Coordinates of C-alpha atoms in Angstrom, one line a residue:
X1 CA 54.9 47.7 61.0
X2 CA 54.8 44.6 58.7
X3 CA 51.4 43.1 58.5
X4 CA 52.7 40.0 60.0
X5 CA 54.2 41.6 63.0
X6 CA 51.1 43.6 63.8
X7 CA 49.0 40.2 63.4
X8 CA 51.5 38.8 66.0
X9 CA 51.0 41.8 68.3
X10 CA 47.3 41.3 68.3
X11 CA 47.6 37.6 69.0
X12 CA 49.6 38.0 71.9
X13 CA 47.2 41.0 73.2
X14 CA 44.5 38.3 73.1
X15 CA 46.6 35.9 74.9
X16 CA 46.9 38.4 77.6
X17 CA 43.3 39.1 77.6
X18 CA 42.4 35.7 78.6
X19 CA 45.2 35.4 81.2
X20 CA 44.1 38.8 82.9
X21 CA 40.8 37.2 84.7
X22 CA 42.6 34.1 85.4
X23 CA 45.0 36.0 87.8
X24 CA 42.5 38.5 89.1
X25 CA 40.4 35.5 90.3
X26 CA 43.3 33.6 92.0
X27 CA 42.8 35.0 95.3
X28 CA 39.0 34.6 95.3
X29 CA 38.7 31.3 94.2
X30 CA 37.7 28.5 96.6
X31 CA 39.9 25.6 96.4
X32 CA 40.3 22.4 98.5
X33 CA 43.7 22.2 100.4
X34 CA 46.5 21.5 98.5
X35 CA 45.3 22.6 95.3
X36 CA 46.0 25.7 93.3
X37 CA 43.3 28.1 92.0
X38 CA 44.8 28.6 88.5
X39 CA 47.6 29.6 86.6
X40 CA 49.8 32.7 88.0
X41 CA 51.0 35.7 86.2
X42 CA 54.3 33.8 86.2
X43 CA 52.8 31.1 84.3
X44 CA 51.3 33.1 81.6
X45 CA 54.5 35.1 81.4
X46 CA 56.3 31.6 80.2
X47 CA 53.2 31.0 77.9
X48 CA 53.8 34.6 76.5
X49 CA 57.6 33.6 76.2
X50 CA 57.1 30.7 74.4
X51 CA 54.6 32.1 71.8
X52 CA 57.4 35.1 71.1
X53 CA 59.8 32.3 70.4
X54 CA 57.9 30.5 68.1
X55 CA 57.3 33.9 66.2
X56 CA 61.2 34.6 66.4
X57 CA 62.0 31.6 64.8
X58 CA 59.6 32.1 61.8
X59 CA 60.9 35.7 61.3
X60 CA 64.3 34.4 61.2
X61 CA 64.0 31.7 58.4
X62 CA 61.8 34.1 56.7
X63 CA 65.0 36.1 55.6
X64 CA 66.9 32.8 54.2
X65 CA 64.3 31.7 51.8
X66 CA 65.5 32.2 48.1
X67 CA 63.3 30.1 46.1
X68 CA 60.1 27.8 46.6
X69 CA 61.9 24.9 47.1
X70 CA 63.4 26.2 50.3
X71 CA 60.0 27.4 51.1
X72 CA 58.0 24.2 50.7
X73 CA 61.1 21.4 50.9
X74 CA 63.7 23.1 53.0
X75 CA 66.1 23.2 49.9
X76 CA 65.7 19.1 50.0
X77 CA 68.7 19.1 52.6
X78 CA 67.2 18.7 56.0
X79 CA 68.6 16.7 58.5
X80 CA 67.1 13.3 59.4
X81 CA 66.4 13.7 63.1
X82 CA 64.9 16.8 63.1
X83 CA 62.7 15.7 60.2
X84 CA 61.7 12.7 62.0
X85 CA 60.9 14.9 65.3
X86 CA 58.9 17.1 63.2
X87 CA 57.0 14.4 61.6
X88 CA 56.3 12.7 64.8
X89 CA 55.4 16.3 66.0
X90 CA 53.1 17.0 63.2
X91 CA 51.0 14.0 63.5
X92 CA 50.7 14.2 67.5
X93 CA 48.2 17.0 68.2
X94 CA 46.9 18.3 71.2
X95 CA 44.1 15.5 70.9
X96 CA 46.8 12.9 71.0
X97 CA 48.6 14.4 73.6
X98 CA 45.7 14.1 75.9
X99 CA 44.0 11.3 74.4
X100 CA 46.5 8.7 75.3
X101 CA 46.3 9.4 79.1
X102 CA 42.5 9.9 79.0
X103 CA 42.3 6.6 77.3
X104 CA 44.2 4.7 80.2
X105 CA 42.4 6.7 82.6
X106 CA 38.9 5.5 81.5
X107 CA 39.2 2.5 79.4
X108 CA 42.4 0.8 80.6
X109 CA 46.0 -0.2 79.0
X110 CA 45.3 -2.0 76.0
X111 CA 45.7 0.9 73.6
X112 CA 49.3 0.7 74.6
X113 CA 50.0 -2.3 72.9
X114 CA 50.2 -0.3 69.5
X115 CA 53.7 0.1 70.0
X116 CA 54.3 -3.5 69.2
X117 CA 53.2 -2.6 65.5
X118 CA 56.5 -0.4 65.2
X119 CA 58.6 -3.0 63.6
X120 CA 56.2 -4.2 61.1
X121 CA 54.9 -0.3 60.4
X122 CA 58.8 0.4 59.9
X123 CA 59.3 -2.4 57.4
X124 CA 56.5 -1.9 55.4
X125 CA 56.9 2.0 55.1
X126 CA 60.6 2.2 55.3
X127 CA 61.6 -0.4 52.5
X128 CA 58.5 -0.7 50.3
X129 CA 56.7 3.0 50.3
X130 CA 59.8 5.2 51.1
X131 CA 62.0 4.1 48.3
X132 CA 59.1 4.3 45.6
X133 CA 58.1 8.0 46.7
X134 CA 61.9 9.3 47.4
X135 CA 62.7 8.2 43.8
X136 CA 60.3 10.6 42.2
X137 CA 61.2 14.1 41.4
X138 CA 58.0 16.0 42.9
X139 CA 56.8 18.5 45.5
X140 CA 53.2 17.6 45.5
X141 CA 52.6 14.2 46.4
X142 CA 49.4 14.2 44.4
X143 CA 51.9 14.3 41.2
X144 CA 52.1 10.9 41.7
X145 CA 48.6 10.2 40.7
X146 CA 48.7 12.3 38.1
X147 CA 51.6 10.5 36.3
X148 CA 49.8 7.4 36.4
X149 CA 46.2 7.9 36.6
X150 CA 45.7 11.4 35.2
X151 CA 45.2 14.8 35.8
X152 CA 41.7 14.3 37.1
X153 CA 42.7 11.8 39.7
X154 CA 45.5 14.3 41.1
X155 CA 42.6 17.0 41.4
X156 CA 40.5 14.5 43.1
X157 CA 43.3 13.5 45.6
X158 CA 44.4 17.1 46.2
X159 CA 40.9 18.1 47.1
X160 CA 40.3 14.8 49.4
X161 CA 43.6 16.2 51.3
X162 CA 42.8 19.6 51.6
X163 CA 39.4 18.7 52.8
X164 CA 40.5 16.1 55.4
X165 CA 43.1 18.7 56.8
X166 CA 41.0 21.7 56.8
X167 CA 38.3 19.8 58.9
X168 CA 40.9 18.1 61.2
X169 CA 42.8 21.5 61.8
X170 CA 39.7 23.1 62.9
X171 CA 38.9 20.4 65.1
X172 CA 42.4 20.5 66.3
X173 CA 42.4 24.1 67.2
X174 CA 38.9 23.9 68.6
X175 CA 39.6 21.4 70.9
X176 CA 42.8 22.7 72.0
X177 CA 41.1 26.0 72.9
X178 CA 38.6 24.3 74.8
X179 CA 40.7 22.0 76.7
X180 CA 42.7 25.1 77.8
X181 CA 39.8 27.2 78.7
X182 CA 38.0 24.4 80.5
X183 CA 41.2 23.4 82.7
X184 CA 41.9 26.9 83.5
X185 CA 38.1 27.4 84.6
X186 CA 37.2 30.4 82.3
X187 CA 33.7 30.4 81.1
X188 CA 33.1 28.2 77.4
X189 CA 32.5 32.0 75.5
X190 CA 36.4 32.2 76.0
X191 CA 37.0 29.4 73.7
X192 CA 36.9 31.7 70.5
X193 CA 39.6 34.3 71.7
X194 CA 41.8 30.8 72.4
X195 CA 41.2 29.6 69.1
X196 CA 42.2 33.1 67.5
X197 CA 45.1 33.8 69.4
X198 CA 46.5 30.0 69.0
X199 CA 45.7 30.1 65.1
X200 CA 47.0 33.3 64.4
X201 CA 50.7 32.9 66.0
X202 CA 51.1 29.7 64.5
X203 CA 49.9 30.8 60.6
X204 CA 52.2 33.7 61.1
X205 CA 55.5 31.7 62.1
X206 CA 54.5 28.9 59.6
X207 CA 53.6 31.1 56.7
X208 CA 56.4 33.6 56.8
X209 CA 59.3 30.9 57.5
X210 CA 58.2 27.8 55.5
X211 CA 59.4 24.2 56.1
X212 CA 62.7 25.3 57.8
X213 CA 60.9 27.3 60.5
X214 CA 57.8 24.5 60.7
X215 CA 60.4 21.7 61.5
X216 CA 62.6 23.7 64.1
X217 CA 59.7 24.3 65.9
X218 CA 58.1 21.1 66.0
X219 CA 61.5 19.9 67.1
X220 CA 61.6 22.5 70.1
X221 CA 57.7 21.8 70.5
X222 CA 58.3 18.0 70.9
X223 CA 60.9 18.4 73.7
X224 CA 58.4 20.8 75.6
X225 CA 55.8 18.1 75.4
X226 CA 58.3 15.3 76.5
X227 CA 59.2 17.6 79.5
X228 CA 55.6 18.4 80.3
X229 CA 54.2 14.5 80.9
X230 CA 57.5 13.7 82.8
X231 CA 57.4 16.7 85.0
X232 CA 53.5 15.6 85.7
X233 CA 54.7 11.8 86.3
X234 CA 57.6 12.9 88.8
X235 CA 55.4 15.5 90.7
X236 CA 52.8 12.6 91.1
X237 CA 55.4 10.3 92.6
X238 CA 56.6 13.0 94.9
X239 CA 53.1 13.3 96.0
X240 CA 52.4 9.7 96.6
X241 CA 55.6 9.0 98.2
X242 CA 56.6 6.7 95.2
X243 CA 55.3 4.6 92.4
X244 CA 52.2 3.3 94.1
X245 CA 50.2 4.9 91.2
X246 CA 51.3 2.4 89.1
X247 CA 48.6 -0.6 88.3
X248 CA 49.0 -3.9 89.5
X249 CA 45.4 -5.0 89.0
X250 CA 42.7 -4.2 86.7
X251 CA 41.0 -1.0 87.6
X252 CA 37.2 -1.1 88.5
X253 CA 36.2 1.2 85.8
X254 CA 38.2 0.0 82.9
X255 CA 36.5 -2.4 80.1
X256 CA 36.9 -5.8 79.2
X257 CA 40.0 -5.6 76.5
X258 CA 40.5 -9.0 75.1
X259 CA 43.6 -10.3 73.7
X260 CA 42.0 -11.5 69.9
X261 CA 38.4 -10.4 69.1
X262 CA 36.7 -11.3 65.9
X263 CA 33.5 -9.3 66.6
X264 CA 33.4 -5.7 65.2
X265 CA 31.4 -5.0 68.4
X266 CA 34.2 -5.4 70.5
X267 CA 35.5 -1.8 71.4
X268 CA 39.1 -2.6 71.5
X269 CA 41.6 -5.5 71.6
X270 CA 45.2 -6.3 71.5
X271 CA 45.1 -7.7 67.9
X272 CA 43.1 -5.0 66.6
X273 CA 45.1 -2.4 68.3
X274 CA 48.3 -3.5 66.5
X275 CA 46.3 -4.1 63.2
X276 CA 44.8 -0.6 63.3
X277 CA 48.4 1.2 64.0
X278 CA 49.9 -0.4 60.9
X279 CA 47.0 0.1 58.6
X280 CA 46.7 3.9 60.0
X281 CA 50.6 4.3 59.4
X282 CA 50.6 2.6 56.0
X283 CA 47.8 4.9 54.8
X284 CA 49.2 8.1 56.4
X285 CA 52.8 7.6 55.6
X286 CA 51.7 6.5 52.1
X287 CA 49.3 9.5 50.9
X288 CA 49.5 12.5 53.4
X289 CA 51.5 15.6 51.9
X290 CA 52.4 16.3 55.5
X291 CA 54.3 12.6 55.5
X292 CA 55.4 12.7 52.0
X293 CA 56.6 16.3 52.0
X294 CA 59.1 15.2 54.7
X295 CA 60.8 12.5 53.1
X296 CA 61.3 14.7 50.2
X297 CA 62.9 17.2 52.4
X298 CA 65.8 14.9 53.0
X299 CA 68.8 13.9 50.7
X300 CA 67.5 10.4 49.3
X301 CA 65.6 7.5 50.4
X302 CA 67.9 6.3 53.1
X303 CA 67.8 9.6 55.2
X304 CA 64.0 9.7 54.7
X305 CA 64.0 5.8 56.1
X306 CA 66.3 7.4 59.1
X307 CA 63.8 10.2 59.5
X308 CA 61.1 7.5 59.7
X309 CA 62.9 5.4 62.2
X310 CA 63.2 8.6 64.5
X311 CA 59.7 9.1 64.1
X312 CA 58.5 5.6 65.3
X313 CA 60.9 5.4 68.0
X314 CA 59.7 9.1 69.4
X315 CA 56.4 7.8 68.8
X316 CA 56.5 4.7 70.5
X317 CA 58.4 6.3 73.5
X318 CA 55.6 8.9 73.9
X319 CA 53.0 6.4 73.8
X320 CA 54.5 4.7 76.5
X321 CA 55.5 8.1 78.3
X322 CA 51.6 9.4 78.1
X323 CA 50.5 5.9 79.2
X324 CA 52.3 6.1 82.0
X325 CA 51.0 9.3 82.7
X326 CA 47.8 8.2 82.3
X327 CA 48.4 5.6 85.2
X328 CA 49.9 8.0 87.4
X329 CA 46.9 10.5 87.1
X330 CA 44.5 7.7 87.9
X331 CA 46.4 6.9 90.9
X332 CA 46.9 10.2 92.1
X333 CA 42.9 11.2 91.6
X334 CA 42.1 7.8 93.0
X335 CA 44.3 8.4 96.2
X336 CA 42.8 11.8 96.3
X337 CA 38.8 11.8 95.5
X338 CA 38.1 15.2 97.4
X339 CA 39.6 17.2 94.1
X340 CA 36.9 15.6 91.9
X341 CA 33.2 16.3 91.7
X342 CA 30.2 15.7 89.8
X343 CA 31.6 17.9 86.8
X344 CA 35.0 16.2 86.5
X345 CA 35.0 12.4 87.2
X346 CA 37.4 9.6 86.3
X347 CA 34.9 8.1 83.9
X348 CA 33.4 10.8 81.6
X349 CA 36.0 13.6 81.8
X350 CA 39.1 11.5 81.6
X351 CA 40.7 13.3 78.8
X352 CA 40.3 16.5 80.7
X353 CA 42.5 15.5 83.9
X354 CA 45.9 16.3 82.6
X355 CA 45.5 20.2 82.2
X356 CA 43.1 19.9 85.1
X357 CA 46.2 18.5 87.2
X358 CA 48.7 21.0 85.4
X359 CA 47.0 23.9 86.4
X360 CA 46.1 23.1 89.8
X361 CA 48.9 20.9 91.2
X362 CA 51.9 22.4 89.3
X363 CA 54.5 25.2 90.9
X364 CA 54.4 28.6 89.8
X365 CA 55.9 29.0 86.2
X366 CA 56.0 25.1 85.7
X367 CA 52.4 25.1 84.8
X368 CA 53.0 27.6 82.2
X369 CA 55.8 25.6 80.5
X370 CA 53.4 22.5 80.5
X371 CA 50.5 24.4 79.3
X372 CA 52.8 25.5 76.5
X373 CA 53.6 21.7 75.7
X374 CA 49.9 21.5 75.4
X375 CA 49.9 24.5 72.9
X376 CA 53.2 23.4 71.0
X377 CA 51.3 19.9 70.3
X378 CA 48.3 22.0 68.6
X379 CA 50.5 24.3 67.1
X380 CA 53.2 21.7 65.5
X381 CA 49.9 20.0 63.7
X382 CA 48.5 23.3 62.4
X383 CA 51.9 24.6 61.2
X384 CA 52.6 21.4 59.3
X385 CA 49.2 21.3 58.0
X386 CA 49.2 24.7 56.7
X387 CA 52.5 24.5 55.0
X388 CA 51.5 21.0 53.6
X389 CA 48.0 22.5 52.1
X390 CA 49.9 25.7 51.1
X391 CA 52.2 23.2 48.9
X392 CA 49.1 21.3 47.6
X393 CA 47.2 24.3 46.8
X394 CA 50.0 26.1 44.8
X395 CA 51.3 23.2 43.0
X396 CA 48.2 21.5 42.1
X397 CA 45.6 24.0 41.7
X398 CA 47.2 27.5 40.9
X399 CA 49.1 26.8 37.6
X400 CA 46.1 25.6 36.2
X401 CA 44.1 28.8 37.4
X402 CA 46.9 31.4 36.9
X403 CA 48.4 30.2 33.9
X404 CA 51.9 31.2 32.6
X405 CA 55.0 31.5 34.2
X406 CA 55.6 33.3 37.6
X407 CA 59.0 34.6 38.7
X408 CA 60.3 33.1 41.6
X409 CA 59.7 36.1 44.1
X410 CA 55.8 35.9 43.2
X411 CA 56.0 32.3 43.5
X412 CA 57.4 32.8 47.2
X413 CA 54.8 35.8 47.9
X414 CA 51.8 33.8 46.5
X415 CA 53.1 30.7 48.9
X416 CA 53.3 33.0 51.9
X417 CA 49.6 34.8 51.1
X418 CA 48.2 31.2 50.5
X419 CA 49.3 30.0 53.9
X420 CA 47.7 33.0 55.8
X421 CA 44.5 32.3 53.7
X422 CA 44.4 28.7 54.8
X423 CA 45.1 30.1 58.3
X424 CA 42.1 32.0 58.6
X425 CA 40.1 29.3 57.3
X426 CA 41.3 27.0 60.0
X427 CA 40.6 29.4 62.7
X428 CA 37.1 30.3 61.2
X429 CA 36.4 26.7 61.3
X430 CA 37.8 26.1 64.6
X431 CA 35.3 29.1 65.8
X432 CA 32.2 27.2 64.5
X433 CA 33.0 23.5 65.6
X434 CA 30.8 22.2 67.8
X435 CA 31.4 20.1 71.1
X436 CA 32.6 16.7 70.0
X437 CA 31.3 14.1 72.6
X438 CA 32.7 10.8 73.7
X439 CA 36.3 9.8 74.2
X440 CA 39.1 11.9 72.2
X441 CA 40.4 8.8 70.4
X442 CA 37.2 7.6 69.2
X443 CA 36.0 10.7 67.9
X444 CA 39.0 11.4 65.8
X445 CA 38.9 8.3 64.4
X446 CA 35.2 8.8 63.6
X447 CA 36.2 12.0 61.5
X448 CA 39.7 12.1 60.3
X449 CA 39.9 8.1 59.9
X450 CA 37.1 8.4 57.6
X451 CA 39.5 9.6 54.9
X452 CA 42.6 7.8 55.9
X453 CA 42.1 4.8 53.7
X454 CA 40.0 6.4 50.8
X455 CA 43.2 8.8 50.3
X456 CA 46.0 6.1 50.2
X457 CA 43.6 3.7 47.8
X458 CA 44.4 6.4 45.3
X459 CA 48.1 5.8 45.8
X460 CA 47.8 2.3 46.2
X461 CA 46.3 2.3 42.6
X462 CA 48.8 4.8 41.1
X463 CA 51.9 2.8 42.7
X464 CA 51.0 -1.0 42.9
X465 CA 48.3 -1.7 40.6
X466 CA 49.2 -2.4 37.0
X467 CA 45.7 -2.4 35.7
X468 CA 44.2 0.5 37.8
X469 CA 42.2 3.1 35.8
X470 CA 41.2 6.3 36.7
X471 CA 37.4 5.4 37.4
X472 CA 38.4 2.3 39.3
X473 CA 40.6 4.6 41.7
X474 CA 37.8 6.9 42.5
X475 CA 35.3 4.6 42.7
X476 CA 37.1 2.5 44.8
X477 CA 37.7 5.4 46.9
X478 CA 34.2 6.4 47.3
X479 CA 33.2 2.7 48.3
X480 CA 36.0 2.9 50.9
X481 CA 35.0 6.1 52.4
X482 CA 31.1 4.5 52.6
X483 CA 32.6 1.5 54.1
X484 CA 34.4 3.7 57.0
X485 CA 31.3 5.8 57.4
X486 CA 28.9 2.9 58.0
X487 CA 31.3 1.2 60.7
X488 CA 32.1 4.7 62.4
X489 CA 28.0 5.8 62.6
X490 CA 26.5 2.5 62.5
X491 CA 25.0 3.3 65.9
X492 CA 22.9 5.8 64.4
X493 CA 20.7 2.6 62.9
X494 CA 19.8 2.0 66.4
X495 CA 22.1 -1.3 66.6
X496 CA 25.1 -1.7 68.9
X497 CA 28.0 0.6 68.1
X498 CA 30.9 -0.9 66.1
X499 CA 34.7 -0.6 67.0
X500 CA 36.5 2.4 65.8
X501 CA 39.4 0.1 65.3
X502 CA 37.8 -1.5 62.3
X503 CA 37.2 1.6 60.6
X504 CA 40.5 1.9 58.4
X505 CA 41.1 -1.9 57.7
X506 CA 37.6 -2.1 56.6
X507 CA 37.5 1.1 54.3
X508 CA 41.1 0.1 52.8
X509 CA 40.0 -3.5 52.0
X510 CA 36.8 -2.3 50.6
X511 CA 38.5 0.6 48.4
X512 CA 41.1 -2.1 46.8
X513 CA 38.6 -4.8 46.0
X514 CA 36.2 -2.5 44.6
X515 CA 38.5 -0.2 42.8
X516 CA 40.2 -3.6 41.3
X517 CA 36.7 -4.9 40.3
X518 CA 35.9 -1.6 38.3
X519 CA 39.4 -1.3 37.0
X520 CA 38.7 -4.3 34.8
X521 CA 35.7 -2.9 33.0
X522 CA 37.5 -1.0 30.2
X523 CA 36.7 2.5 30.5
X524 CA 40.0 4.0 29.9
X525 CA 40.0 5.8 26.3
X526 CA 36.3 5.2 25.9
X527 CA 33.8 8.2 24.3
X528 CA 32.5 10.4 27.2
X529 CA 29.0 9.1 26.6
X530 CA 30.2 5.5 27.2
X531 CA 32.4 6.8 30.5
X532 CA 29.2 8.5 31.9
X533 CA 27.0 5.3 31.4
X534 CA 29.2 3.4 33.2
X535 CA 29.7 6.0 35.9
X536 CA 26.2 6.1 36.5
X537 CA 26.1 2.1 36.7
X538 CA 29.3 2.2 39.2
X539 CA 27.3 4.6 41.3
X540 CA 24.0 3.1 41.6
X541 CA 25.0 0.7 44.3
X542 CA 26.6 3.5 46.1
X543 CA 23.2 5.4 46.1
X544 CA 21.2 2.5 47.2
X545 CA 23.3 1.8 50.1
X546 CA 23.2 5.4 51.4
X547 CA 19.3 5.4 51.2
X548 CA 19.2 2.1 52.8
X549 CA 21.1 3.6 55.6
X550 CA 18.9 6.7 56.0
X551 CA 16.2 4.5 56.0
X552 CA 17.1 2.4 58.8
X553 CA 18.2 5.3 60.8
X554 CA 14.9 7.5 60.4
X555 CA 12.7 4.4 60.5

């Protein structure tokens, strides 16, 4: 038996071991009338069938890989529609799949206005960024940095990307396991088994099948996610006898959410929701290997633009759909408060109400399919992350470590083993991640959002700044990260918290301004001693700000 097949069997066995106590407890659990006690054997059979189908796709495409171009970029001949759906599924993790309904339930509908950013985002990314990126003969996005700013900046950018995605994927797999286990009603110690099973299955099909397997499974997972949300909305409408769940007035538990706000202490507003969405997409589409790799997998810039258009329309449709799901869940539980208790309420547990509803109110077999959709959201993000990190490691790091020219067969084997190793690291991170408090959207922005603008800042200087220097680009990113951190965690000083919607914009503006000013100093080509002296000079204000922040936090 092949090692990857053995891993697959082990992962499915773990999945079944999680299911067994649930099935056994169904008859014993005391639940309110009209509410199921948990997943049935039929539901778990559907989940297992979904997992097996993902593995089959991975093994099928593993036989069609002829070279590393096939493995990393699908031969650069992938269809725009599939690539667009893949990009959407990649960036919509289980976190996003549950966070949007949770935001609607807990805070209100303002976050829905991010769909108004789609035309602005498409024009900027589709007609400014994509043509520049698609014209370059590259595999790793960070080759761009070397062409303009040198090898050291390329390695710096690659390291930042790998760190971002490893931490992000660890968070995705941990929260996915936590959400599913919590919704099912198992004890918290079972999270580790869910993390191992979810991570192992994803790593196997993405590592053996390459980008083609990742993209196809992403497409399948996209439709499953849509189906799950639509099914829940339809069932709630049937149970409530119509669309009475649709809000016609401001719910008592919703926040004040103004149209415009010029203060960073306002948690969310329409103007900043649109601004934040545009800035996030600008930074992500222009620097994240997971996005750039998909543009490069198409035939040309026009095809890449079509893929991005599909991504944007799918993303906007999903946001609307998930917002409606949030309204439906809010209406259902307000009409049926007997299903809530002190451990599960509309204010503190809004992010978990969707899986709770699926487990306890969907029919047998259907719940398993929707839970598969939740797992799909995580697996699409993990598989794309594994593939992209593998690409960066083998294109940016390994040539300098191994040296020499490797045969195509050895390159493919190295790619697969690297993907496996990355997956193991992600599972390990998922196992050690602690519980993340607060609203999922805020938590995600305060972790992953810290690095988004600093990474894009490097690409801004490489693609659009004629005066940029390596030192200016790197220090711009460092100051940008510091600005993001201060906005995200300003409440640690004892002051009122600042809005998470200001993180990326503040970071990017700081990055570009600081990097441009430092680039005006003639450091390029200077002796090493002079560059070190200038580096110390530029780092001093950074160290002072950090020291003042720490002093304010502990003072």
